PDB file of C-alpha atoms in Angstrom:
ATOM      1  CA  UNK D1169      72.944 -18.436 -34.863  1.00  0.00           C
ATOM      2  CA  UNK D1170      70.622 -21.238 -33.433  1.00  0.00           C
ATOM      3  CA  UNK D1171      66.971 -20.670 -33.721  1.00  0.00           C
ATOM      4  CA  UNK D1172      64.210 -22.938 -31.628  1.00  0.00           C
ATOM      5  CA  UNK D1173      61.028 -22.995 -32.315  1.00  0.00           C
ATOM      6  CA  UNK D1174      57.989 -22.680 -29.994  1.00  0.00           C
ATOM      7  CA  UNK D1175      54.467 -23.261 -30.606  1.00  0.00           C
ATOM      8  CA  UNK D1176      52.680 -20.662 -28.706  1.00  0.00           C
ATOM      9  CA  UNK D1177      48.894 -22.462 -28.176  1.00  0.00           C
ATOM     10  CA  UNK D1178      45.905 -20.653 -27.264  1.00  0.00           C
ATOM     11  CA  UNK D1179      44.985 -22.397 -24.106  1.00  0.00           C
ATOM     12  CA  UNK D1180      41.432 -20.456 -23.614  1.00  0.00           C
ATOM     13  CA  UNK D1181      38.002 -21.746 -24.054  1.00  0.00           C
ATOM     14  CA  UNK D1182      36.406 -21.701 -27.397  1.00  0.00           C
ATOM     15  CA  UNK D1183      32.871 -21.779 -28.650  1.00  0.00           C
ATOM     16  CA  UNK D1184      31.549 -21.340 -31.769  1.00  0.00           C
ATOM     17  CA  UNK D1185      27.901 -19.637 -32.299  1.00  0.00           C
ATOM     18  CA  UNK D1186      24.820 -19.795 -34.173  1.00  0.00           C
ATOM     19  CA  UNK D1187      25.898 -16.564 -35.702  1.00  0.00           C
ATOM     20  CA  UNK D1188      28.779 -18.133 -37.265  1.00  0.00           C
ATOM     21  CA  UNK D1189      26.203 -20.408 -38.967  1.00  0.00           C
ATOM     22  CA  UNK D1190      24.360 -17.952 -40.084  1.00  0.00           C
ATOM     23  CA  UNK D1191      26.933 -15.550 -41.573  1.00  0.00           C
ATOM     24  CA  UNK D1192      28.832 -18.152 -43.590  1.00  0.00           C
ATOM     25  CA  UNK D1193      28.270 -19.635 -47.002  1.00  0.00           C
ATOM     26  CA  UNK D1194      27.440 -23.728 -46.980  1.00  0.00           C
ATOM     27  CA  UNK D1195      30.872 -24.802 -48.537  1.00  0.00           C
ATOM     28  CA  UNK D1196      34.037 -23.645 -46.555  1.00  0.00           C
ATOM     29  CA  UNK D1197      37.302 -24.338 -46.257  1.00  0.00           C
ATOM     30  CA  UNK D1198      38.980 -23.595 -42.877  1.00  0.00           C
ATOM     31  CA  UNK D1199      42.347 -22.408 -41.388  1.00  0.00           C
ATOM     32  CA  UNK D1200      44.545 -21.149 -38.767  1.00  0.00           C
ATOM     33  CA  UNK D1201      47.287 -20.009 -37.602  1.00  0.00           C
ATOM     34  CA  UNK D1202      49.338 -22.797 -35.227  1.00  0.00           C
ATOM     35  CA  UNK D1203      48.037 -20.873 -31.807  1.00  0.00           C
ATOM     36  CA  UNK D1204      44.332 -21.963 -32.541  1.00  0.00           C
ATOM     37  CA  UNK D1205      45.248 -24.969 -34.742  1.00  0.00           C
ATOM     38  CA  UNK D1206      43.740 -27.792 -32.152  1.00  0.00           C
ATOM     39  CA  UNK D1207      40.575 -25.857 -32.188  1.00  0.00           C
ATOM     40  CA  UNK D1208      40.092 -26.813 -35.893  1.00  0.00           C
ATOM     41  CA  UNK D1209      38.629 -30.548 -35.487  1.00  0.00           C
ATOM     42  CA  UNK D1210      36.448 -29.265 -33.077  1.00  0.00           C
ATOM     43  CA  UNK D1211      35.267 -26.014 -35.636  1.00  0.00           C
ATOM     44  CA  UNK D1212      35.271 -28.508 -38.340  1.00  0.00           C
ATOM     45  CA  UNK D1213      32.764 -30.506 -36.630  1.00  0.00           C
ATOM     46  CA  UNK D1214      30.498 -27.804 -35.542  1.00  0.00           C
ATOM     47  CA  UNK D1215      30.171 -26.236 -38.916  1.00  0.00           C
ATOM     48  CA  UNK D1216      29.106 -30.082 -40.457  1.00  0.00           C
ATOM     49  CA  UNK D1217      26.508 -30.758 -38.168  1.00  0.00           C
ATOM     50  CA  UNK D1218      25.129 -27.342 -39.025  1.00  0.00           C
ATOM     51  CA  UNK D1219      25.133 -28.464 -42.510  1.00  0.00           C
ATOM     52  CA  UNK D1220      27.895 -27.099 -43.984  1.00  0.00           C
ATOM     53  CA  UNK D1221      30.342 -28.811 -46.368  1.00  0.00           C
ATOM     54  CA  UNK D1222      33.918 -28.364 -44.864  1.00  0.00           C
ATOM     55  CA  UNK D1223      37.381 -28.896 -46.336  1.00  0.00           C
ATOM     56  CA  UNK D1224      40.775 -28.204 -44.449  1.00  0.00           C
ATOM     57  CA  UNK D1225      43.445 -25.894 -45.925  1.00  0.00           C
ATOM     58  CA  UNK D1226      46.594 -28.139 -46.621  1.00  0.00           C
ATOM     59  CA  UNK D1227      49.669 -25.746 -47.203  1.00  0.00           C
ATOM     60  CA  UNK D1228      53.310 -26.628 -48.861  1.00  0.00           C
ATOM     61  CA  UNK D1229      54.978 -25.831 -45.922  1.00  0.00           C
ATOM     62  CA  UNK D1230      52.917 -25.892 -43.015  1.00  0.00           C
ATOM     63  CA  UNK D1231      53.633 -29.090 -40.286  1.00  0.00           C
ATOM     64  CA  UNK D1232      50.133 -29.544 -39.673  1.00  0.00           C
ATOM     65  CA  UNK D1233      47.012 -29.635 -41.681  1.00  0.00           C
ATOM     66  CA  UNK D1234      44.676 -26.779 -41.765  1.00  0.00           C
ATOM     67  CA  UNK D1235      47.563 -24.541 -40.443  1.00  0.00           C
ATOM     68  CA  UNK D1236      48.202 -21.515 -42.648  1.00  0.00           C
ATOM     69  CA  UNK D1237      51.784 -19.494 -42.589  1.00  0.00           C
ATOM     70  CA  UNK D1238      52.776 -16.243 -43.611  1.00  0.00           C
ATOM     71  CA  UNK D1239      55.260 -17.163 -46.186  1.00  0.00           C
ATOM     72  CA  UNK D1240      53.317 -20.068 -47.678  1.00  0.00           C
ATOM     73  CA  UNK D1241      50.126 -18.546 -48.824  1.00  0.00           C
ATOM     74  CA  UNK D1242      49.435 -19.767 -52.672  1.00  0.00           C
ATOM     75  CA  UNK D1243      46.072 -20.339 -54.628  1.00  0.00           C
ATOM     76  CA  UNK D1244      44.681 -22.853 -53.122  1.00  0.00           C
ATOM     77  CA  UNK D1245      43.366 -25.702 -55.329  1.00  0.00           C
ATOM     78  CA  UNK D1246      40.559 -28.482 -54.579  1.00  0.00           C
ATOM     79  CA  UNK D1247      38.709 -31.000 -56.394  1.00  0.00           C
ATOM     80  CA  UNK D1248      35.653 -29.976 -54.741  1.00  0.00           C
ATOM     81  CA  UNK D1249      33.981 -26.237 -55.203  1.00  0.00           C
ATOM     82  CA  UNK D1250      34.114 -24.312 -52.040  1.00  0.00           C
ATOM     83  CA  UNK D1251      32.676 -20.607 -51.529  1.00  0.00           C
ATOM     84  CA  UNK D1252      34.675 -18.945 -48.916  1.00  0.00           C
ATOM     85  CA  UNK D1253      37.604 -19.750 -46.233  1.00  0.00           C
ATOM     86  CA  UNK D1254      36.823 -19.690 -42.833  1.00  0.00           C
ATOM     87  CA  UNK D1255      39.997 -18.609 -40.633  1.00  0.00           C
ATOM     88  CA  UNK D1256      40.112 -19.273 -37.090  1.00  0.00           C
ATOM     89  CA  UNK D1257      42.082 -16.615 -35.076  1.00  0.00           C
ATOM     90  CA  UNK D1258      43.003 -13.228 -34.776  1.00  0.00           C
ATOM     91  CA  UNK D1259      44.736 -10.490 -37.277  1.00  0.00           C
ATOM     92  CA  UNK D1260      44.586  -9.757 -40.598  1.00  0.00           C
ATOM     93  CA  UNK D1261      47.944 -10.804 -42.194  1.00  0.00           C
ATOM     94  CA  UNK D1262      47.006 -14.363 -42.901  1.00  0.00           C
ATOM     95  CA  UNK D1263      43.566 -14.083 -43.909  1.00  0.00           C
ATOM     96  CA  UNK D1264      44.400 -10.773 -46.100  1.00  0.00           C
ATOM     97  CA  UNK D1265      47.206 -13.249 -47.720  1.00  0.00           C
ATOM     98  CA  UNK D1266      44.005 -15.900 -48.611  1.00  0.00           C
ATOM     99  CA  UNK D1267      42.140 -12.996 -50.161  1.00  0.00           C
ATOM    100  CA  UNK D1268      45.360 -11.667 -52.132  1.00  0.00           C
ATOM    101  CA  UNK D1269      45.947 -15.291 -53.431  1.00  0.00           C
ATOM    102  CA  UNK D1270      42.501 -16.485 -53.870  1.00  0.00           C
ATOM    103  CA  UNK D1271      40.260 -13.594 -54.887  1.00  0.00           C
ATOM    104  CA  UNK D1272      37.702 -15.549 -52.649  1.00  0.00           C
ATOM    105  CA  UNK D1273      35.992 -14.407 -49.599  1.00  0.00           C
ATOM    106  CA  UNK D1274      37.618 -14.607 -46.465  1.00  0.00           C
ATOM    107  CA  UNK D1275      35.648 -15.195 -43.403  1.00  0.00           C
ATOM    108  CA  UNK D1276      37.345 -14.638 -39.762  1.00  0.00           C
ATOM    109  CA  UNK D1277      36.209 -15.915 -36.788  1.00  0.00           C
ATOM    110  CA  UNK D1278      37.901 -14.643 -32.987  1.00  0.00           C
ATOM    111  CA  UNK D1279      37.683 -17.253 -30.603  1.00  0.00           C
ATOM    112  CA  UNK D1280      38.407 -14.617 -27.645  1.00  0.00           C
ATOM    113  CA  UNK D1281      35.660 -12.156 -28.709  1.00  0.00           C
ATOM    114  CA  UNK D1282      33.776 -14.679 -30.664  1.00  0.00           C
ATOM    115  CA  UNK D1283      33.483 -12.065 -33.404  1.00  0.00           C
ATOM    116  CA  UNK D1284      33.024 -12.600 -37.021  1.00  0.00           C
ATOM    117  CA  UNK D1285      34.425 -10.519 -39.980  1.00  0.00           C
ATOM    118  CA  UNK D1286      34.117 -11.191 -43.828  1.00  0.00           C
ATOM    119  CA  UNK D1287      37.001  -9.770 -46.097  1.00  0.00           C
ATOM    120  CA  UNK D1288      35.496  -9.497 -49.126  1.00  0.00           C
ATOM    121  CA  UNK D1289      36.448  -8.986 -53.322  1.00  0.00           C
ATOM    122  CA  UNK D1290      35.736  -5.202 -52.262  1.00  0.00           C
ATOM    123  CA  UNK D1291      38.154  -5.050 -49.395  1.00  0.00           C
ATOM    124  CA  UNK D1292      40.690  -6.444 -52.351  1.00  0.00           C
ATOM    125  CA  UNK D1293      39.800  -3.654 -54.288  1.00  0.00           C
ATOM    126  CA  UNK D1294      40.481  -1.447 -51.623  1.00  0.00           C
ATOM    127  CA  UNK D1295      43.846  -2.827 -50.880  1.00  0.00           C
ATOM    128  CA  UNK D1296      45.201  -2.796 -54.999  1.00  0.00           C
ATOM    129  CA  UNK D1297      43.987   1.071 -54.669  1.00  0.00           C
ATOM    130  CA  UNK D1298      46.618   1.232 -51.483  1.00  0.00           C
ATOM    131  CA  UNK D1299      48.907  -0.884 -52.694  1.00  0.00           C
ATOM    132  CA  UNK D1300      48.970   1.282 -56.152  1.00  0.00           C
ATOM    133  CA  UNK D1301      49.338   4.523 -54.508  1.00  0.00           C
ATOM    134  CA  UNK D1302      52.460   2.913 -52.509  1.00  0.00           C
ATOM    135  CA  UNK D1303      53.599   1.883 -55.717  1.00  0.00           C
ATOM    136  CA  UNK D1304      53.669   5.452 -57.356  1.00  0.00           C
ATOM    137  CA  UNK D1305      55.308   6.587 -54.192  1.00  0.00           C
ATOM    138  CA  UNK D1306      58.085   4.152 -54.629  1.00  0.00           C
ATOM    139  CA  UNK D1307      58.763   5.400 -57.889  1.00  0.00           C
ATOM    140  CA  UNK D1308      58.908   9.008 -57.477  1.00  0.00           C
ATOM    141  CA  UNK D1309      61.548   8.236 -54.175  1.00  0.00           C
ATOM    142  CA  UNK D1310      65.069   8.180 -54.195  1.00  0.00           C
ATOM    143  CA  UNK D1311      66.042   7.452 -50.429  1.00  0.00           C
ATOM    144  CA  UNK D1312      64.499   3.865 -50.182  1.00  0.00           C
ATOM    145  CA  UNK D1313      64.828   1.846 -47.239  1.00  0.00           C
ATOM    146  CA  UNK D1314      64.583  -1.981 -47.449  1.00  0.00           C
ATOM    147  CA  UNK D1315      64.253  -4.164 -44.067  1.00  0.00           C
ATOM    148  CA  UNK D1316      65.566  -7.859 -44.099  1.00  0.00           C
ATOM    149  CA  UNK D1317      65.379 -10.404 -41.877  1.00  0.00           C
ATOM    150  CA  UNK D1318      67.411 -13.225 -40.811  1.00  0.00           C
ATOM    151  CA  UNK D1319      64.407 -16.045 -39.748  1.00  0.00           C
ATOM    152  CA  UNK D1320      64.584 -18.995 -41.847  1.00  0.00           C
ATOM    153  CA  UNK D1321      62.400 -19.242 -44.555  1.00  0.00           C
ATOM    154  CA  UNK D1322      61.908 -15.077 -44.855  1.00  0.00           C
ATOM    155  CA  UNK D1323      65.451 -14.492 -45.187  1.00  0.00           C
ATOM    156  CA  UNK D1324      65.454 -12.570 -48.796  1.00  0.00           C
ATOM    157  CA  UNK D1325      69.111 -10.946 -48.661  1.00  0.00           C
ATOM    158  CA  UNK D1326      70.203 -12.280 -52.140  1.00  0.00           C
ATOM    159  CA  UNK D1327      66.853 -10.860 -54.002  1.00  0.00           C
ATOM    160  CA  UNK D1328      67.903  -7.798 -51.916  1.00  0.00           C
ATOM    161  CA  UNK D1329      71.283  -7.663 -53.458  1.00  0.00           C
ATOM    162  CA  UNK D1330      69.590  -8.070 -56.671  1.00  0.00           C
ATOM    163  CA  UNK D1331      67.003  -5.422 -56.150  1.00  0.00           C
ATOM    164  CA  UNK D1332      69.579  -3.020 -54.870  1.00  0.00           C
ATOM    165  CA  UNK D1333      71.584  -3.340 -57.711  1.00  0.00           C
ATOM    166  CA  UNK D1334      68.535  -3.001 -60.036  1.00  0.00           C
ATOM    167  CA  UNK D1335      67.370   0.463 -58.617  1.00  0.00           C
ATOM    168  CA  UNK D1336      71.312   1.789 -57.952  1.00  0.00           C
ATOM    169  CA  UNK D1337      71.296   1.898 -61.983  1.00  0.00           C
ATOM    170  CA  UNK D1338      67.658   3.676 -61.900  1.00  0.00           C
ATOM    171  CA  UNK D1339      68.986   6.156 -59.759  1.00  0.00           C
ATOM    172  CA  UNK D1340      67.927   5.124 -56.201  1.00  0.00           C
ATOM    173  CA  UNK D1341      69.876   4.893 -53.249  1.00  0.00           C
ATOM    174  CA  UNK D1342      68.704   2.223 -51.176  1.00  0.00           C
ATOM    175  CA  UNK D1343      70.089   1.272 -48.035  1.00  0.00           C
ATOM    176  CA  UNK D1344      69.482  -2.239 -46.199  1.00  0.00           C
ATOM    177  CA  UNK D1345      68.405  -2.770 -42.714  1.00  0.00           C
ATOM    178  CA  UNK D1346      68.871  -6.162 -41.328  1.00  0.00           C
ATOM    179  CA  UNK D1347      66.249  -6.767 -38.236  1.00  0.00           C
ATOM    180  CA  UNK D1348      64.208  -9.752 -37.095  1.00  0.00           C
ATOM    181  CA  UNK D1349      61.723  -7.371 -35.003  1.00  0.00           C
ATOM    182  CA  UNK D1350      60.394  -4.584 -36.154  1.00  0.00           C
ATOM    183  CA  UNK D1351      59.777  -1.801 -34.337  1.00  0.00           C
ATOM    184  CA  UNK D1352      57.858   1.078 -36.683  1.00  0.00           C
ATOM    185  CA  UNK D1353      58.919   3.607 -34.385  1.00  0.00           C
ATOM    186  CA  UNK D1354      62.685   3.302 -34.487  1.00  0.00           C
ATOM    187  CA  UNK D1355      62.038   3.542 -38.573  1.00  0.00           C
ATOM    188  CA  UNK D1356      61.368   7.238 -37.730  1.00  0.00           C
ATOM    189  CA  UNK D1357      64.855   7.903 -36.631  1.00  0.00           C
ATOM    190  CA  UNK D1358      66.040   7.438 -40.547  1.00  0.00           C
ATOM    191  CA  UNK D1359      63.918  10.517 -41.701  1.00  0.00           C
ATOM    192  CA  UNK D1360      65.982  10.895 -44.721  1.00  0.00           C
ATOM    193  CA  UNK D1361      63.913   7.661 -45.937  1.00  0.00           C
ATOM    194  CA  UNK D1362      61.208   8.478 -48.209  1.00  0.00           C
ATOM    195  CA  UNK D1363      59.822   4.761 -48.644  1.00  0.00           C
ATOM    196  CA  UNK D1364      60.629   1.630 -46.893  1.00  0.00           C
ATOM    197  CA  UNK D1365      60.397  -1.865 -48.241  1.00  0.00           C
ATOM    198  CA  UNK D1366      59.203  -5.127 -45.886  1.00  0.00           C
ATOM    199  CA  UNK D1367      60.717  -8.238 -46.976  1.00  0.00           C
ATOM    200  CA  UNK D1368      60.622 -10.367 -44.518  1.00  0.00           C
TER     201      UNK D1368
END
């Protein structure tokens, strides 16, 4: 199977505020996601000549600098101090994945509703709490669904194999579902499922 990718840009107007000033700490380092990436020079140079002390996110895997992606999110390491990140766009998968990795403030800012949102160390708490109770769910389950996907780069089938093997001798059935779209609602037609598992 051939795969192309596309890079979907945000072609809207974008202005940053005074608010967005105001609510962030003086050193930052900022993201996004590749819709919003060209914005970035232009946030970059607002925040400096509002006296802030800006760094750009550089990632393992990402084509561009200051873009952020998915499957690459790792502690992120400078040689100068920074306070917070400051992600430009929309959603909470990438700049959850900042807080997960980095125990640091996460500040988002959403160029279409110019709104501004701080994930914080006790939205982290909040999450472990969740991600706990999932946890002890999992282990008390013996129909367990896992979902794969194809895409390159999220493509986990031999850890699958692996895992599946690993629960089979705990006493779990688990039963693989290869998709590259997800749609939650067609996970309720396996009701014999007690807990599903998201690899990709």
């Amino acid at each position: 199977m051939k795969h192309l990718f596309v890079e979907v840009k945000y072609t809207g107007k974008v202005q940053f505020t005074q608010e967005l000033l105001d609510q962030t700490p003086k050193r930052l380092v900022i993201c996004s996601n590749i819709q919003y990436l060209d914005f970035l020079p232009q946030l970059k140079d607002f925040l400096e000549k509002g006296g802030k002390e800006v760094q750009v996110f550089q990632s393992r895997h990402g084509q561009y600098s200051g873009q952020i992606l998915g499957c690459d999110v790792f502690p992120f390491s400078s040689e100068k101090e920074f306070d917070a990140f400051l992600y430009l766009g929309d959603g909470l998968f990438h700049p959850t994945a900042l807080l997960y990795r980095n125990e640091k403030s996460v500040f988002m800012y959403c160029p279409r509703g110019e709104t501004i949102k701080e994930l914080d160390l006790n939205y982290l708490e909040s999450l472990k709490k969740k991600k706990k109770g999932r946890l002890a769910k999992f282990i008390v389950s013996k129909e367990i669904g896992v979902l794969v996907t194809r895409k390159p780069g999220q493509n986990q089938s031999l850890a699958v194999e692996n895992f599946r093997k690993e629960m089979s001798d705990k006493g779990k059935n688990i039963y693989v579902f290869l998709t590259d779209n997800i749609n939650v609602s067609k996970l309720e037609d396996f009701n014999f499922i007690e807990m599903w598992v998201n690899t990709g």
